[in-house]
Amino acid sequence: GQNIDQPTEMTATEGAIVQINCTYQTSGFNGLFWYQQHAGEAPTFLSYNVLDGLEEKGRFSSFLSRSKGYSYLLLKELQMKDSASYLCAVRDGSDSWGKFQFGAGTQVVVTP
Amino acid sequence: DTEVTQTPKHLVMGMTNKKSLKCEQHMGHRAMYWYKQKAKKPPELMFVYSYEKLSINESVPSRFSPECPNSSLLNLHLHALQPEDSALYLCASSPLGGGGGARHTGTDTQYFGPGTRLTVL
């Protein structure tokens, strides 16, 4: 089984930086994924990490430390449209179906 | 192209109705998934199809019946649902099928469709 923890909500100002942490405990690990989900819409894939280190994609970066069971998603130069829920998902490495286990999501509120 | 389409976008049905949700992808993905998502909760996996065969059923009640007619289509047949089944139903696909010791890579992410908002009266 897997436990995935992330904060419930974070608030930040337009133009600022926000870091969303995700910790996980897994029986197997084969990648950590970040998704963005606006209310009533489907999750949209943002980034993935399978090796330790930082992956940068424009305003979004994601970091992974496998030894610590820890990842974060960094959102820079926040825009109002970044207000959404951000889901951390871990792929189970102990089965060959590659199932995802999702965290409960972090609601990011961007204020003017 | 990373598009997964779903129809209908919204569905209202009574507890005695029979309806179907449809999902389609033309990316050549070999795995397709159904998820159920309640408000302010993460998606919950229901079914996984790999190479058009049902691979995982996460103990879903029989009033939900999945079907994979071909590698591009995935249906979810609904019958005698309960009001608590009201939720957003998401379809997803990923490039690789599973099983047989398959090793998934980071490129094997799941791409979600827009979902069907289901209300059971």
PDB file of C-alpha atoms in Angstrom:
ATOM      1  CA  GLY A   1       0.000   0.000   0.000  1.00  0.00           C
ATOM      2  CA  GLN A   2       0.941   3.629  -0.208  1.00  0.00           C
ATOM      3  CA  ASN A   3       0.379   6.733   1.905  1.00  0.00           C
ATOM      4  CA  ILE A   4       0.631  10.058   0.153  1.00  0.00           C
ATOM      5  CA  ASP A   5       0.412  13.310   2.077  1.00  0.00           C
ATOM      6  CA  GLN A   6       0.153  16.853   0.789  1.00  0.00           C
ATOM      7  CA  PRO A   7      -1.218  20.037   2.359  1.00  0.00           C
ATOM      8  CA  THR A   8      -4.913  20.698   1.919  1.00  0.00           C
ATOM      9  CA  GLU A   9      -4.721  24.325   0.863  1.00  0.00           C
ATOM     10  CA  MET A  10      -2.214  27.080   0.152  1.00  0.00           C
ATOM     11  CA  THR A  11      -2.772  30.748  -0.624  1.00  0.00           C
ATOM     12  CA  ALA A  12      -0.329  32.997  -2.462  1.00  0.00           C
ATOM     13  CA  THR A  13      -0.283  36.322  -4.250  1.00  0.00           C
ATOM     14  CA  GLU A  14      -0.147  36.803  -7.994  1.00  0.00           C
ATOM     15  CA  GLY A  15       3.493  36.943  -9.137  1.00  0.00           C
ATOM     16  CA  ALA A  16       4.768  35.066  -6.098  1.00  0.00           C
ATOM     17  CA  ILE A  17       6.212  31.561  -5.746  1.00  0.00           C
ATOM     18  CA  VAL A  18       4.484  28.627  -4.061  1.00  0.00           C
ATOM     19  CA  GLN A  19       5.967  25.250  -3.155  1.00  0.00           C
ATOM     20  CA  ILE A  20       3.667  22.263  -2.697  1.00  0.00           C
ATOM     21  CA  ASN A  21       5.192  19.401  -0.753  1.00  0.00           C
ATOM     22  CA  CYS A  22       4.293  15.744  -1.136  1.00  0.00           C
ATOM     23  CA  THR A  23       5.547  12.914   1.046  1.00  0.00           C
ATOM     24  CA  TYR A  24       4.938   9.283   0.325  1.00  0.00           C
ATOM     25  CA  GLN A  25       5.461   5.854   1.807  1.00  0.00           C
ATOM     26  CA  THR A  26       5.285   3.069  -0.729  1.00  0.00           C
ATOM     27  CA  SER A  27       5.888  -0.634  -0.966  1.00  0.00           C
ATOM     28  CA  GLY A  28       7.361   0.021  -4.407  1.00  0.00           C
ATOM     29  CA  PHE A  29       8.127   3.148  -6.417  1.00  0.00           C
ATOM     30  CA  ASN A  30       8.272   3.780 -10.132  1.00  0.00           C
ATOM     31  CA  GLY A  31       7.756   7.472 -10.586  1.00  0.00           C
ATOM     32  CA  LEU A  32       6.011  10.470  -9.063  1.00  0.00           C
ATOM     33  CA  PHE A  33       3.647  12.576 -11.127  1.00  0.00           C
ATOM     34  CA  TRP A  34       2.071  15.997 -10.650  1.00  0.00           C
ATOM     35  CA  TYR A  35      -1.295  16.915 -12.108  1.00  0.00           C
ATOM     36  CA  GLN A  36      -3.239  20.179 -12.135  1.00  0.00           C
ATOM     37  CA  GLN A  37      -7.012  20.018 -11.830  1.00  0.00           C
ATOM     38  CA  HIS A  38      -9.371  22.964 -12.148  1.00  0.00           C
ATOM     39  CA  ALA A  39     -12.747  22.605 -10.470  1.00  0.00           C
ATOM     40  CA  GLY A  40     -15.061  20.333 -12.441  1.00  0.00           C
ATOM     41  CA  GLU A  41     -12.408  19.520 -15.017  1.00  0.00           C
ATOM     42  CA  ALA A  42     -10.078  16.594 -15.645  1.00  0.00           C
ATOM     43  CA  PRO A  43      -6.544  16.406 -14.244  1.00  0.00           C
ATOM     44  CA  THR A  44      -3.876  17.706 -16.597  1.00  0.00           C
ATOM     45  CA  PHE A  45      -0.403  16.181 -16.528  1.00  0.00           C
ATOM     46  CA  LEU A  46       2.279  18.653 -15.409  1.00  0.00           C
ATOM     47  CA  SER A  47       5.480  16.750 -14.701  1.00  0.00           C
ATOM     48  CA  TYR A  48       7.064  13.559 -13.515  1.00  0.00           C
ATOM     49  CA  ASN A  49      10.187  12.498 -11.611  1.00  0.00           C
ATOM     50  CA  VAL A  50      11.610   9.015 -11.410  1.00  0.00           C
ATOM     51  CA  LEU A  51      15.217   9.911 -10.506  1.00  0.00           C
ATOM     52  CA  ASP A  52      16.368  12.251  -7.738  1.00  0.00           C
ATOM     53  CA  GLY A  53      16.699  15.889  -8.626  1.00  0.00           C
ATOM     54  CA  LEU A  54      14.924  18.810 -10.166  1.00  0.00           C
ATOM     55  CA  GLU A  55      12.920  18.820 -13.390  1.00  0.00           C
ATOM     56  CA  GLU A  56      12.102  22.247 -14.790  1.00  0.00           C
ATOM     57  CA  LYS A  57       9.305  23.008 -17.223  1.00  0.00           C
ATOM     58  CA  GLY A  58       8.765  26.705 -17.700  1.00  0.00           C
ATOM     59  CA  ARG A  59       7.152  28.219 -14.606  1.00  0.00           C
ATOM     60  CA  PHE A  60       6.730  24.785 -13.026  1.00  0.00           C
ATOM     61  CA  SER A  61       9.496  22.677 -11.474  1.00  0.00           C
ATOM     62  CA  SER A  62       9.317  19.386  -9.639  1.00  0.00           C
ATOM     63  CA  PHE A  63      11.852  17.859  -7.286  1.00  0.00           C
ATOM     64  CA  LEU A  64      12.258  14.319  -5.989  1.00  0.00           C
ATOM     65  CA  SER A  65      14.234  12.705  -3.197  1.00  0.00           C
ATOM     66  CA  ARG A  66      13.586   8.964  -3.212  1.00  0.00           C
ATOM     67  CA  SER A  67      15.555   8.321  -0.039  1.00  0.00           C
ATOM     68  CA  LYS A  68      13.347  10.787   1.834  1.00  0.00           C
ATOM     69  CA  GLY A  69      10.106   9.837   0.099  1.00  0.00           C
ATOM     70  CA  TYR A  70       9.638  13.496  -0.739  1.00  0.00           C
ATOM     71  CA  SER A  71       8.732  15.634  -3.706  1.00  0.00           C
ATOM     72  CA  TYR A  72       7.705  19.210  -4.262  1.00  0.00           C
ATOM     73  CA  LEU A  73       6.092  21.163  -7.074  1.00  0.00           C
ATOM     74  CA  LEU A  74       7.293  24.746  -7.426  1.00  0.00           C
ATOM     75  CA  LEU A  75       5.060  27.251  -9.150  1.00  0.00           C
ATOM     76  CA  LYS A  76       6.796  30.504 -10.075  1.00  0.00           C
ATOM     77  CA  GLU A  77       5.398  33.857 -11.244  1.00  0.00           C
ATOM     78  CA  LEU A  78       1.941  32.825 -10.113  1.00  0.00           C
ATOM     79  CA  GLN A  79      -0.986  33.784 -12.311  1.00  0.00           C
ATOM     80  CA  MET A  80      -4.668  33.853 -11.423  1.00  0.00           C
ATOM     81  CA  LYS A  81      -5.255  30.899 -13.747  1.00  0.00           C
ATOM     82  CA  ASP A  82      -2.948  28.795 -11.552  1.00  0.00           C
ATOM     83  CA  SER A  83      -5.717  28.638  -8.933  1.00  0.00           C
ATOM     84  CA  ALA A  84      -6.487  24.925  -8.983  1.00  0.00           C
ATOM     85  CA  SER A  85      -5.985  21.674  -7.135  1.00  0.00           C
ATOM     86  CA  TYR A  86      -2.565  20.055  -7.555  1.00  0.00           C
ATOM     87  CA  LEU A  87      -2.453  16.276  -7.262  1.00  0.00           C
ATOM     88  CA  CYS A  88       0.630  14.288  -6.374  1.00  0.00           C
ATOM     89  CA  ALA A  89       0.485  10.709  -7.713  1.00  0.00           C
ATOM     90  CA  VAL A  90       2.882   7.854  -7.147  1.00  0.00           C
ATOM     91  CA  ARG A  91       3.180   4.923  -9.503  1.00  0.00           C
ATOM     92  CA  ASP A  92       3.359   1.624  -7.708  1.00  0.00           C
ATOM     93  CA  GLY A  93       6.538  -0.177  -8.666  1.00  0.00           C
ATOM     94  CA  SER A  94       5.530  -3.416  -7.020  1.00  0.00           C
ATOM     95  CA  ASP A  95       3.039  -4.385  -9.685  1.00  0.00           C
ATOM     96  CA  SER A  96       3.381  -4.485 -13.422  1.00  0.00           C
ATOM     97  CA  TRP A  97       0.128  -2.653 -14.078  1.00  0.00           C
ATOM     98  CA  GLY A  98       1.706   0.638 -13.081  1.00  0.00           C
ATOM     99  CA  LYS A  99      -1.234   1.739 -10.969  1.00  0.00           C
ATOM    100  CA  PHE A 100      -1.285   5.310  -9.714  1.00  0.00           C
ATOM    101  CA  GLN A 101      -2.065   6.256  -6.141  1.00  0.00           C
ATOM    102  CA  PHE A 102      -3.211   9.860  -5.838  1.00  0.00           C
ATOM    103  CA  GLY A 103      -2.792  12.194  -2.908  1.00  0.00           C
ATOM    104  CA  ALA A 104      -5.846  14.140  -1.769  1.00  0.00           C
ATOM    105  CA  GLY A 105      -4.705  17.243  -3.648  1.00  0.00           C
ATOM    106  CA  THR A 106      -3.583  20.722  -2.592  1.00  0.00           C
ATOM    107  CA  GLN A 107      -5.942  23.577  -3.385  1.00  0.00           C
ATOM    108  CA  VAL A 108      -3.889  26.610  -4.418  1.00  0.00           C
ATOM    109  CA  VAL A 109      -5.645  29.959  -4.214  1.00  0.00           C
ATOM    110  CA  VAL A 110      -3.973  32.832  -6.029  1.00  0.00           C
ATOM    111  CA  THR A 111      -5.039  36.280  -4.867  1.00  0.00           C
ATOM    112  CA  PRO A 112      -4.556  39.600  -6.690  1.00  0.00           C
TER     113      PRO A 112
ATOM    114  CA  ASP B   1      -1.875  14.856 -29.673  1.00  0.00           C
ATOM    115  CA  THR B   2      -2.698  13.808 -26.116  1.00  0.00           C
ATOM    116  CA  GLU B   3      -6.445  13.964 -26.377  1.00  0.00           C
ATOM    117  CA  VAL B   4      -8.874  11.650 -24.697  1.00  0.00           C
ATOM    118  CA  THR B   5     -12.531  12.397 -25.395  1.00  0.00           C
ATOM    119  CA  GLN B   6     -15.549  11.457 -23.319  1.00  0.00           C
ATOM    120  CA  THR B   7     -19.274  11.639 -23.942  1.00  0.00           C
ATOM    121  CA  PRO B   8     -21.614  12.797 -22.639  1.00  0.00           C
ATOM    122  CA  LYS B   9     -20.248  15.738 -20.631  1.00  0.00           C
ATOM    123  CA  HIS B  10     -23.222  15.646 -18.287  1.00  0.00           C
ATOM    124  CA  LEU B  11     -25.699  12.875 -17.541  1.00  0.00           C
ATOM    125  CA  VAL B  12     -28.720  12.798 -15.262  1.00  0.00           C
ATOM    126  CA  MET B  13     -30.358   9.429 -14.736  1.00  0.00           C
ATOM    127  CA  GLY B  14     -32.880   7.737 -12.506  1.00  0.00           C
ATOM    128  CA  MET B  15     -32.098   4.676 -10.444  1.00  0.00           C
ATOM    129  CA  THR B  16     -33.935   2.399 -12.880  1.00  0.00           C
ATOM    130  CA  ASN B  17     -32.283   3.727 -16.023  1.00  0.00           C
ATOM    131  CA  LYS B  18     -29.606   2.112 -18.149  1.00  0.00           C
ATOM    132  CA  LYS B  19     -27.038   4.409 -19.680  1.00  0.00           C
ATOM    133  CA  SER B  20     -23.495   4.240 -21.048  1.00  0.00           C
ATOM    134  CA  LEU B  21     -20.453   6.469 -20.821  1.00  0.00           C
ATOM    135  CA  LYS B  22     -18.053   6.509 -23.737  1.00  0.00           C
ATOM    136  CA  CYS B  23     -14.336   7.214 -23.973  1.00  0.00           C
ATOM    137  CA  GLU B  24     -12.136   7.392 -27.043  1.00  0.00           C
ATOM    138  CA  GLN B  25      -8.426   7.913 -27.739  1.00  0.00           C
ATOM    139  CA  HIS B  26      -6.485   7.733 -30.970  1.00  0.00           C
ATOM    140  CA  MET B  27      -2.975   7.878 -29.580  1.00  0.00           C
ATOM    141  CA  GLY B  28      -2.371   4.152 -29.904  1.00  0.00           C
ATOM    142  CA  HIS B  29      -2.352   3.775 -26.129  1.00  0.00           C
ATOM    143  CA  ARG B  30      -2.704   0.189 -24.959  1.00  0.00           C
ATOM    144  CA  ALA B  31      -3.989   0.814 -21.445  1.00  0.00           C
ATOM    145  CA  MET B  32      -7.249   2.547 -20.609  1.00  0.00           C
ATOM    146  CA  TYR B  33      -8.732   3.355 -17.209  1.00  0.00           C
ATOM    147  CA  TRP B  34     -11.974   4.361 -15.539  1.00  0.00           C
ATOM    148  CA  TYR B  35     -11.816   6.514 -12.426  1.00  0.00           C
ATOM    149  CA  LYS B  36     -14.540   7.888 -10.170  1.00  0.00           C
ATOM    150  CA  GLN B  37     -14.001  11.236  -8.479  1.00  0.00           C
ATOM    151  CA  LYS B  38     -16.137  12.835  -5.776  1.00  0.00           C
ATOM    152  CA  ALA B  39     -15.924  16.549  -5.017  1.00  0.00           C
ATOM    153  CA  LYS B  40     -12.700  17.587  -3.295  1.00  0.00           C
ATOM    154  CA  LYS B  41     -11.389  14.016  -3.378  1.00  0.00           C
ATOM    155  CA  PRO B  42      -8.714  12.421  -5.568  1.00  0.00           C
ATOM    156  CA  PRO B  43      -9.642  10.107  -8.439  1.00  0.00           C
ATOM    157  CA  GLU B  44     -10.361   6.519  -7.385  1.00  0.00           C
ATOM    158  CA  LEU B  45      -9.406   3.772  -9.796  1.00  0.00           C
ATOM    159  CA  MET B  46     -12.293   1.544 -10.916  1.00  0.00           C
ATOM    160  CA  PHE B  47     -11.067  -0.526 -13.879  1.00  0.00           C
ATOM    161  CA  VAL B  48      -7.958  -0.995 -15.994  1.00  0.00           C
ATOM    162  CA  TYR B  49      -7.963  -2.436 -19.493  1.00  0.00           C
ATOM    163  CA  SER B  50      -4.667  -3.555 -20.959  1.00  0.00           C
ATOM    164  CA  TYR B  51      -4.533  -4.652 -24.600  1.00  0.00           C
ATOM    165  CA  GLU B  52      -8.344  -4.588 -24.611  1.00  0.00           C
ATOM    166  CA  LYS B  53      -8.607  -7.080 -21.760  1.00  0.00           C
ATOM    167  CA  LEU B  54      -9.916  -6.260 -18.309  1.00  0.00           C
ATOM    168  CA  SER B  55      -6.855  -6.394 -16.089  1.00  0.00           C
ATOM    169  CA  ILE B  56      -7.966  -4.754 -12.876  1.00  0.00           C
ATOM    170  CA  ASN B  57     -11.375  -4.448 -11.251  1.00  0.00           C
ATOM    171  CA  GLU B  58     -11.036  -2.585  -7.972  1.00  0.00           C
ATOM    172  CA  SER B  59     -13.983  -4.358  -6.336  1.00  0.00           C
ATOM    173  CA  VAL B  60     -16.471  -2.200  -8.205  1.00  0.00           C
ATOM    174  CA  PRO B  61     -20.183  -3.071  -7.795  1.00  0.00           C
ATOM    175  CA  SER B  62     -21.713  -4.986 -10.697  1.00  0.00           C
ATOM    176  CA  ARG B  63     -24.041  -2.096 -11.521  1.00  0.00           C
ATOM    177  CA  PHE B  64     -20.968  -0.702 -13.293  1.00  0.00           C
ATOM    178  CA  SER B  65     -19.983  -2.805 -16.309  1.00  0.00           C
ATOM    179  CA  PRO B  66     -16.970  -1.839 -18.436  1.00  0.00           C
ATOM    180  CA  GLU B  67     -16.463  -2.811 -22.043  1.00  0.00           C
ATOM    181  CA  CYS B  68     -13.551  -2.319 -24.442  1.00  0.00           C
ATOM    182  CA  PRO B  69     -14.814  -2.920 -28.005  1.00  0.00           C
ATOM    183  CA  ASN B  70     -11.450  -2.082 -29.571  1.00  0.00           C
ATOM    184  CA  SER B  71      -8.130  -0.478 -28.757  1.00  0.00           C
ATOM    185  CA  SER B  72      -9.503   3.063 -29.121  1.00  0.00           C
ATOM    186  CA  LEU B  73     -12.811   2.792 -27.292  1.00  0.00           C
ATOM    187  CA  LEU B  74     -13.813   2.215 -23.708  1.00  0.00           C
ATOM    188  CA  ASN B  75     -17.384   2.149 -22.435  1.00  0.00           C
ATOM    189  CA  LEU B  76     -18.879   2.083 -18.973  1.00  0.00           C
ATOM    190  CA  HIS B  77     -22.403   0.676 -18.835  1.00  0.00           C
ATOM    191  CA  LEU B  78     -24.529   1.865 -15.938  1.00  0.00           C
ATOM    192  CA  HIS B  79     -27.596   0.108 -14.545  1.00  0.00           C
ATOM    193  CA  ALA B  80     -29.594   0.495 -11.348  1.00  0.00           C
ATOM    194  CA  LEU B  81     -27.282   3.116  -9.912  1.00  0.00           C
ATOM    195  CA  GLN B  82     -27.673   4.707  -6.512  1.00  0.00           C
ATOM    196  CA  PRO B  83     -27.615   8.433  -5.671  1.00  0.00           C
ATOM    197  CA  GLU B  84     -24.215   7.948  -4.000  1.00  0.00           C
ATOM    198  CA  ASP B  85     -22.827   6.987  -7.417  1.00  0.00           C
ATOM    199  CA  SER B  86     -23.178  10.621  -8.479  1.00  0.00           C
ATOM    200  CA  ALA B  87     -19.650  11.801  -9.289  1.00  0.00           C
ATOM    201  CA  LEU B  88     -17.262  12.844 -12.052  1.00  0.00           C
ATOM    202  CA  TYR B  89     -16.283   9.786 -14.084  1.00  0.00           C
ATOM    203  CA  LEU B  90     -12.892  10.100 -15.685  1.00  0.00           C
ATOM    204  CA  CYS B  91     -11.371   8.038 -18.442  1.00  0.00           C
ATOM    205  CA  ALA B  92      -7.609   7.933 -18.903  1.00  0.00           C
ATOM    206  CA  SER B  93      -5.165   6.202 -21.204  1.00  0.00           C
ATOM    207  CA  SER B  94      -1.451   5.479 -21.142  1.00  0.00           C
ATOM    208  CA  PRO B  95       0.916   4.190 -23.802  1.00  0.00           C
ATOM    209  CA  LEU B  96       1.889   0.825 -22.351  1.00  0.00           C
ATOM    210  CA  GLY B  97      -0.193  -2.104 -21.353  1.00  0.00           C
ATOM    211  CA  GLY B  98       0.728  -3.824 -18.139  1.00  0.00           C
ATOM    212  CA  GLY B  99       1.291  -7.275 -16.756  1.00  0.00           C
ATOM    213  CA  GLY B 100       4.018  -9.771 -17.597  1.00  0.00           C
ATOM    214  CA  GLY B 101       6.640  -7.854 -15.684  1.00  0.00           C
ATOM    215  CA  ALA B 102       6.232  -4.708 -17.767  1.00  0.00           C
ATOM    216  CA  ARG B 103       8.442  -1.873 -16.580  1.00  0.00           C
ATOM    217  CA  HIS B 104       6.724   1.440 -16.929  1.00  0.00           C
ATOM    218  CA  THR B 105       8.749   4.540 -17.638  1.00  0.00           C
ATOM    219  CA  GLY B 106       8.101   8.173 -16.995  1.00  0.00           C
ATOM    220  CA  THR B 107       6.777   8.638 -20.486  1.00  0.00           C
ATOM    221  CA  ASP B 108       4.062   6.177 -19.600  1.00  0.00           C
ATOM    222  CA  THR B 109       1.919   8.747 -17.879  1.00  0.00           C
ATOM    223  CA  GLN B 110      -1.842   8.716 -17.823  1.00  0.00           C
ATOM    224  CA  TYR B 111      -3.758  11.253 -19.893  1.00  0.00           C
ATOM    225  CA  PHE B 112      -7.259  12.064 -18.724  1.00  0.00           C
ATOM    226  CA  GLY B 113     -10.380  12.872 -20.662  1.00  0.00           C
ATOM    227  CA  PRO B 114     -12.622  15.797 -19.629  1.00  0.00           C
ATOM    228  CA  GLY B 115     -14.918  13.527 -17.642  1.00  0.00           C
ATOM    229  CA  THR B 116     -18.649  12.899 -17.463  1.00  0.00           C
ATOM    230  CA  ARG B 117     -20.515  14.582 -14.627  1.00  0.00           C
ATOM    231  CA  LEU B 118     -23.083  11.983 -13.532  1.00  0.00           C
ATOM    232  CA  THR B 119     -26.081  12.747 -11.339  1.00  0.00           C
ATOM    233  CA  VAL B 120     -28.276   9.883 -10.135  1.00  0.00           C
ATOM    234  CA  LEU B 121     -31.712  10.928  -8.887  1.00  0.00           C
TER     235      LEU B 121
END
